Amino acid sequence: GENVGLHLPTLSVQEGDNSIINCAYSNSASDYFIWYKQESGKGPQFIIDIRSNMDKRQGQRVTVLLNKTVKHLSLQIAATQPGDSAVYFCAEGGFQKLVFGTGTRLLVSP
Amino acid sequence: KAGVTQTPRYLIKTRGQQVTLSCSPISGHRSVSWYQQTPGQGLQFLFEYFSETQRNKGNFPGRFSGRQFSNSRSEMNVSTLELGDSALYLCASSWTTGGDTGELFFGEGSRLTVL
């Protein structure tokens, strides 16, 4: 993929397990956060977002948790499937730009 | 609705040359952003355009430039290419009109290799 994973943390799970991907952000003033998924050979794809006035937001099989006290964001994927294998990025929304984290590679074994 | 389209998908250049990459946003999106993705630096913001005006710029040298046309299509140019410019260049569009980023929709990128 685009991130060859030289320094990418990797999370390996079995199909059907729940996955939790973590992200620490740097700017305490950030008020908008997004999770993206990037499959090999493709651009990042929006998964879910959350604003700073929320602690939790749920989508289809995904949940994002935001802890502003420790500047931590997590993405939970329920019943992980092989198709979920990808690199996952958290991003902080800024003025007309996103600041991306380094990414986590999720490997799902059948 | 067609997604964000980037051309070319792949290109090879040599040091010192220049390159122009093109991006067609989703219909109706007026904000177009460019990002550089490398294994070492990850995804880094290059610049953002809205209504033909550059509103924000990342920390890249002046060799990196861009523009947006009245139909919201955008181009970015890199002059005097260096080996370190080898990367995946991603374009993203958004419906947002104000300062808030909003959801960015990414294209599949243009992979530039500099020899």
GROMACS .gro file of C-alpha atoms in nm:
model
  225
    1GLY     CA    1   0.000   0.000   0.000
    2GLU     CA    2   0.093   0.366   0.002
    3ASN     CA    3   0.225   0.330   0.357
    4VAL     CA    4   0.476   0.052   0.328
    5GLY     CA    5   0.464   0.009   0.699
    6LEU     CA    6   0.829   0.076   0.776
    7HIS     CA    7   0.723   0.232   1.103
    8LEU     CA    8   0.353   0.162   1.106
    9PRO     CA    9   0.209  -0.002   1.414
   10THR     CA   10   0.019  -0.313   1.318
   11LEU     CA   11  -0.286  -0.468   1.476
   12SER     CA   12  -0.352  -0.830   1.387
   13VAL     CA   13  -0.693  -0.977   1.465
   14GLN     CA   14  -0.899  -1.280   1.379
   15GLU     CA   15  -1.211  -1.249   1.168
   16GLY     CA   16  -1.507  -1.188   1.391
   17ASP     CA   17  -1.308  -1.023   1.668
   18ASN     CA   18  -1.359  -0.663   1.769
   19SER     CA   19  -1.074  -0.427   1.679
   20ILE     CA   20  -0.968  -0.115   1.861
   21ILE     CA   21  -0.736   0.131   1.692
   22ASN     CA   22  -0.598   0.415   1.899
   23CYS     CA   23  -0.475   0.760   1.815
   24ALA     CA   24  -0.324   1.041   2.018
   25TYR     CA   25  -0.373   1.390   1.885
   26SER     CA   26  -0.166   1.694   1.960
   27ASN     CA   27  -0.380   2.005   1.937
   28SER     CA   28  -0.607   2.056   2.235
   29ALA     CA   29  -0.795   2.321   2.038
   30SER     CA   30  -0.900   2.074   1.767
   31ASP     CA   31  -1.275   2.037   1.751
   32TYR     CA   32  -1.325   1.795   1.466
   33PHE     CA   33  -1.181   1.448   1.420
   34ILE     CA   34  -1.211   1.197   1.142
   35TRP     CA   35  -1.111   0.837   1.084
   36TYR     CA   36  -1.006   0.732   0.737
   37LYS     CA   37  -0.939   0.389   0.591
   38GLN     CA   38  -0.686   0.343   0.313
   39GLU     CA   39  -0.669   0.023   0.115
   40SER     CA   40  -0.374  -0.063  -0.102
   41GLY     CA   41  -0.369   0.141  -0.420
   42LYS     CA   42  -0.654   0.366  -0.316
   43GLY     CA   43  -0.704   0.704  -0.159
   44PRO     CA   44  -0.823   0.743   0.200
   45GLN     CA   45  -1.190   0.671   0.250
   46PHE     CA   46  -1.402   0.840   0.516
   47ILE     CA   47  -1.522   0.611   0.794
   48ILE     CA   48  -1.666   0.826   1.069
   49ASP     CA   49  -1.620   1.165   1.228
   50ILE     CA   50  -1.684   1.324   1.565
   51ARG     CA   51  -1.693   1.676   1.701
   52SER     CA   52  -1.541   1.780   2.028
   53ASN     CA   53  -1.880   1.832   2.193
   54MET     CA   54  -1.933   1.456   2.177
   55ASP     CA   55  -1.761   1.166   2.351
   56LYS     CA   56  -1.891   0.887   2.133
   57ARG     CA   57  -2.042   0.837   1.794
   58GLN     CA   58  -2.159   0.517   1.633
   59GLY     CA   59  -2.185   0.414   1.273
   60GLN     CA   60  -2.235   0.085   1.101
   61ARG     CA   61  -2.006  -0.160   1.287
   62VAL     CA   62  -1.781   0.130   1.390
   63THR     CA   63  -1.768   0.348   1.697
   64VAL     CA   64  -1.543   0.643   1.761
   65LEU     CA   65  -1.457   0.747   2.115
   66LEU     CA   66  -1.307   1.081   2.203
   67ASN     CA   67  -1.132   1.158   2.530
   68LYS     CA   68  -1.043   1.524   2.526
   69THR     CA   69  -0.883   1.512   2.869
   70VAL     CA   70  -0.598   1.295   2.746
   71LYS     CA   71  -0.628   1.392   2.380
   72HIS     CA   72  -0.707   1.040   2.271
   73LEU     CA   73  -0.923   0.905   1.994
   74SER     CA   74  -1.014   0.546   1.927
   75LEU     CA   75  -1.191   0.356   1.653
   76GLN     CA   76  -1.372   0.038   1.741
   77ILE     CA   77  -1.468  -0.203   1.465
   78ALA     CA   78  -1.715  -0.472   1.559
   79ALA     CA   79  -1.702  -0.821   1.408
   80THR     CA   80  -1.394  -0.741   1.202
   81GLN     CA   81  -1.396  -0.883   0.851
   82PRO     CA   82  -1.112  -0.957   0.608
   83GLY     CA   83  -1.232  -0.661   0.401
   84ASP     CA   84  -1.146  -0.436   0.693
   85SER     CA   85  -0.776  -0.501   0.635
   86ALA     CA   86  -0.626  -0.162   0.555
   87VAL     CA   87  -0.433   0.126   0.706
   88TYR     CA   88  -0.640   0.344   0.935
   89PHE     CA   89  -0.565   0.710   0.994
   90CYS     CA   90  -0.705   0.950   1.246
   91ALA     CA   91  -0.707   1.315   1.146
   92GLU     CA   92  -0.765   1.643   1.325
   93GLY     CA   93  -0.968   1.900   1.141
   94GLY     CA   94  -0.807   2.237   1.113
   95PHE     CA   95  -0.866   2.550   0.912
   96GLN     CA   96  -0.925   2.413   0.564
   97LYS     CA   97  -0.688   2.126   0.624
   98LEU     CA   98  -0.656   1.795   0.805
   99VAL     CA   99  -0.360   1.690   1.015
  100PHE     CA  100  -0.318   1.316   0.984
  101GLY     CA  101  -0.174   1.071   1.229
  102THR     CA  102   0.085   0.818   1.118
  103GLY     CA  103  -0.164   0.537   1.069
  104THR     CA  104  -0.219   0.185   1.197
  105ARG     CA  105  -0.220  -0.120   0.976
  106LEU     CA  106  -0.504  -0.360   1.053
  107LEU     CA  107  -0.454  -0.721   0.943
  108VAL     CA  108  -0.752  -0.951   0.964
  109SER     CA  109  -0.696  -1.324   0.943
  110PRO     CA  110  -0.978  -1.551   0.826
  111LYS     CA  111  -2.215   1.075  -0.869
  112ALA     CA  112  -1.857   1.051  -0.995
  113GLY     CA  113  -1.583   1.067  -0.736
  114VAL     CA  114  -1.269   1.272  -0.731
  115THR     CA  115  -1.066   1.205  -1.045
  116GLN     CA  116  -0.692   1.246  -1.062
  117THR     CA  117  -0.471   1.225  -1.366
  118PRO     CA  118  -0.228   1.083  -1.443
  119ARG     CA  119  -0.236   0.788  -1.204
  120TYR     CA  120   0.130   0.705  -1.249
  121LEU     CA  121   0.423   0.898  -1.387
  122ILE     CA  122   0.799   0.884  -1.389
  123LYS     CA  123   1.016   1.191  -1.413
  124THR     CA  124   1.384   1.268  -1.375
  125ARG     CA  125   1.548   1.515  -1.140
  126GLY     CA  126   1.520   1.873  -1.253
  127GLN     CA  127   1.206   1.821  -1.456
  128GLN     CA  128   0.869   1.963  -1.367
  129VAL     CA  129   0.532   1.792  -1.338
  130THR     CA  130   0.168   1.896  -1.346
  131LEU     CA  131  -0.102   1.689  -1.181
  132SER     CA  132  -0.471   1.735  -1.238
  133CYS     CA  133  -0.774   1.690  -1.016
  134SER     CA  134  -1.145   1.703  -1.093
  135PRO     CA  135  -1.352   1.733  -0.776
  136ILE     CA  136  -1.692   1.584  -0.710
  137SER     CA  137  -1.957   1.786  -0.889
  138GLY     CA  138  -2.071   2.071  -0.669
  139HIS     CA  139  -1.764   2.067  -0.445
  140ARG     CA  140  -1.580   2.396  -0.452
  141SER     CA  141  -1.300   2.323  -0.209
  142VAL     CA  142  -1.003   2.124  -0.337
  143SER     CA  143  -0.707   2.021  -0.124
  144TRP     CA  144  -0.381   1.850  -0.207
  145TYR     CA  145  -0.184   1.614   0.015
  146GLN     CA  146   0.148   1.441  -0.026
  147GLN     CA  147   0.183   1.088   0.106
  148THR     CA  148   0.520   0.922   0.164
  149PRO     CA  149   0.621   0.625   0.381
  150GLY     CA  150   0.846   0.843   0.589
  151GLN     CA  151   0.630   1.151   0.642
  152GLY     CA  152   0.280   1.011   0.603
  153LEU     CA  153   0.004   1.237   0.476
  154GLN     CA  154   0.100   1.601   0.467
  155PHE     CA  155  -0.110   1.898   0.364
  156LEU     CA  156   0.009   2.092   0.061
  157PHE     CA  157  -0.260   2.354  -0.007
  158GLU     CA  158  -0.631   2.420  -0.029
  159TYR     CA  159  -0.826   2.614  -0.287
  160PHE     CA  160  -1.174   2.756  -0.286
  161SER     CA  161  -1.327   2.960  -0.567
  162GLU     CA  162  -0.992   2.989  -0.742
  163THR     CA  163  -0.823   3.128  -0.430
  164GLN     CA  164  -0.560   2.955  -0.221
  165ARG     CA  165  -0.685   2.975   0.136
  166ASN     CA  166  -0.426   2.770   0.316
  167LYS     CA  167  -0.079   2.636   0.245
  168GLY     CA  168   0.135   2.373   0.413
  169ASN     CA  169   0.506   2.379   0.482
  170PHE     CA  170   0.639   2.295   0.141
  171PRO     CA  171   0.895   2.486  -0.066
  172GLY     CA  172   0.791   2.725  -0.338
  173ARG     CA  173   0.861   2.458  -0.600
  174PHE     CA  174   0.517   2.325  -0.512
  175SER     CA  175   0.236   2.535  -0.649
  176GLY     CA  176  -0.122   2.496  -0.750
  177ARG     CA  177  -0.421   2.664  -0.894
  178GLN     CA  178  -0.793   2.621  -0.927
  179PHE     CA  179  -1.008   2.698  -1.224
  180SER     CA  180  -1.356   2.846  -1.238
  181ASN     CA  181  -1.506   2.498  -1.277
  182SER     CA  182  -1.333   2.397  -0.950
  183ARG     CA  183  -1.088   2.167  -1.125
  184SER     CA  184  -0.740   2.203  -0.981
  185GLU     CA  185  -0.383   2.144  -1.085
  186MET     CA  186  -0.066   2.124  -0.885
  187ASN     CA  187   0.280   2.174  -1.021
  188VAL     CA  188   0.616   2.071  -0.889
  189SER     CA  189   0.916   2.232  -1.052
  190THR     CA  190   1.282   2.128  -1.042
  191LEU     CA  191   1.196   1.781  -0.919
  192GLU     CA  192   1.407   1.618  -0.650
  193LEU     CA  193   1.431   1.251  -0.558
  194GLY     CA  194   1.248   1.327  -0.234
  195ASP     CA  195   0.943   1.443  -0.428
  196SER     CA  196   0.863   1.082  -0.511
  197ALA     CA  197   0.529   1.029  -0.346
  198LEU     CA  198   0.161   0.968  -0.386
  199TYR     CA  199  -0.013   1.301  -0.442
  200LEU     CA  200  -0.371   1.297  -0.326
  201CYS     CA  201  -0.642   1.540  -0.416
  202ALA     CA  202  -0.951   1.578  -0.201
  203SER     CA  203  -1.268   1.777  -0.248
  204SER     CA  204  -1.523   1.901  -0.002
  205TRP     CA  205  -1.861   2.072  -0.007
  206THR     CA  206  -1.754   2.303   0.272
  207THR     CA  207  -1.746   2.673   0.201
  208GLY     CA  208  -1.620   2.808   0.530
  209GLY     CA  209  -1.322   2.742   0.748
  210ASP     CA  210  -1.441   2.408   0.877
  211THR     CA  211  -1.272   2.123   0.693
  212GLY     CA  212  -1.577   1.907   0.656
  213GLU     CA  213  -1.555   1.558   0.518
  214LEU     CA  214  -1.286   1.527   0.254
  215PHE     CA  215  -1.342   1.295  -0.038
  216PHE     CA  216  -1.012   1.169  -0.176
  217GLY     CA  217  -0.914   1.061  -0.522
  218GLU     CA  218  -0.695   0.759  -0.579
  219GLY     CA  219  -0.387   0.971  -0.622
  220SER     CA  220  -0.111   1.032  -0.870
  221ARG     CA  221   0.198   0.830  -0.797
  222LEU     CA  222   0.508   1.024  -0.893
  223THR     CA  223   0.846   0.858  -0.917
  224VAL     CA  224   1.151   1.079  -0.959
  225LEU     CA  225   1.464   0.910  -1.092
   0.00000   0.00000   0.00000
